[in-house]
Amino acid sequence: MMKRIVIVGGVAGGATAAARIRRLDENAQITVFERSGYVSYANCGLPYFIGGTIKAEDDLVLQSPEGFFERFRIVVKVRHEVFRIDPASKSVSVRDLENGNEFDVEYDKLLLSPGAKPIIPPIEGINSERIFSLRTVEDTFGIHRFIDSEKPKSALIVGGGFIGIELAENLAELGIEVSIVDMQGQVMNQLDGDMAAFVHAKLRSKGVKLLLSKSVKAFETVGSTVKTLLDGGETVSAEMVALAIGVSPDTALAKDAGIALGVRGSILVNDRMGTSVEDIYAVGDAVQVKHFITGEPALIALAGPANKQGRIAADNICGKHSRYDGSQGSSVIKVFDMTVAATGINEKTAATNGIDYEKVFLSSANHAGYYPGGKVMTLKILFEKETDRLLGAQIVGYDGVDKRIDVIATAIRAGMKASELKNLDLAYAPPYSSAKDPVNMAGFMIENINEGIVKQYHWHDVAALPDDGSISKLDVRTEREYGSGHIEGFINIPVDELRDRIGEIDRNKPVYVMCQSALRSYIACRILTGRGFDCLNLAGGYRLYSTVIGDKLAAETAAYCGKEN
């Protein structure tokens, strides 16, 4: 008997599932209903079409309805909205958005891939023709046409997540003056604040104005200008506004059908992607998943998980027994010439879940130091103190960031211990890496901490260090580095002079040591520890400290200037 399969929604999850079902069942009758005009498109590439990196509209479309039918004999109906599910009769009601006609379609198995919708808050003036959201191909073309015709000189982006940052870059590359407003104290909330500081510095260096810890109260469009009123009374004027506040699961259809919902109204599914209603499955941005690290319910709206879920749902629809064991939120983003990546959890999530964790920072060149063109990347890795379990990583840098985050993401998925990163046998040639790859180095650092060979303190501990003479503070950089900027109260003894000048340090006091990246200060700590001193190393060094403190000062200055205006 021919199995009738209906799929609601295309893009990543639905389109992947449809193709997989056909590969498993040549005789199934597969119908996909997609509300937009495109069944499978490069959602993550939309900002790059606006900026002109992707030139042709057709390059955004991965597969057309005609292509789906020609290759897979799958019937795809775009501009068709499923507006009701009747689980009792196993049928869906569909509306043709071109002519308004409505009809019912019966199914044996139903897959929901409705995705998520942009959050559009009920703010006064938000319906202006100069205020846009970016989620679909149609949204992209609309923004592109507006820029071509109106040639705006300024833009305000509300929200500093993936879409907001990518849109900021692409608009700035067009010569548009860009500002980002975000109610959080940082952009990119998957990062910790200390790592986001590097992103803030990059954005500011490219002329992007950051308005952080501020929320939008109202919009007013006057002629070609949108005036955005922020809390505190500050007003920002721009010729266009893009809303990138975030997304919420588009689950009204599922809710009306009596399907159980989870966190933030997402569709509750089991590890086979099955919903609470028999023969109905769900995948993608609309479903609740288990976080791979914490085991807690989570919403993770990324293309990679959606594709995997589509395949797993298809397997189970076709009688196989595939399981989805959770998402860990691996991500990477281009920020102008910088690359930013993360996997697993950050400090905030670890603390919320009551995990007793430690962290290491590492600044390392992306390849061998003697090979020309090396650029520094900063790695931050979190691990559980008692178990040495890898919890997450964040990397900010340039070439090679994506490679390292994928290695660490794989190690997390494989259940490796944090210190076992030192054992990974990674490819090496001078143009690509070092004989001791940054990931290996992180493993060495973690092993040293676990074994008590190194004690460390962090940038956020510096302000609380006593100035009463009860401790020694030592900067082991060169005199020139020290002169170009240092932390008040730290005396300078370059590491190569330390053995000869060790008598200048009180052996009876703890010694807090720092250098530029924490490497020379580690060597200094080994010298001091070997001679009976109690020594602590500044994690991440002055490079991390100055970046974070500089970011805080820049934010305070921006806030002060905003009040003055």
PDB file of C-alpha atoms in Angstrom, residues 67 188 254 286 346 385 393:
ATOM      1  CA  GLY A  67      13.662  20.307  -9.520  1.00  0.00           C
ATOM      2  CA  MET A 188      26.222  37.412  20.476  1.00  0.00           C
ATOM      3  CA  ALA A 254       0.522  22.417  16.235  1.00  0.00           C
ATOM      4  CA  ALA A 286      10.107  24.973  16.077  1.00  0.00           C
ATOM      5  CA  ASN A 346      29.159  29.312  28.238  1.00  0.00           C
ATOM      6  CA  LYS A 385      36.331  20.723  37.817  1.00  0.00           C
ATOM      7  CA  ALA A 393      34.551  26.462  23.861  1.00  0.00           C
TER       8      ALA A 393
END
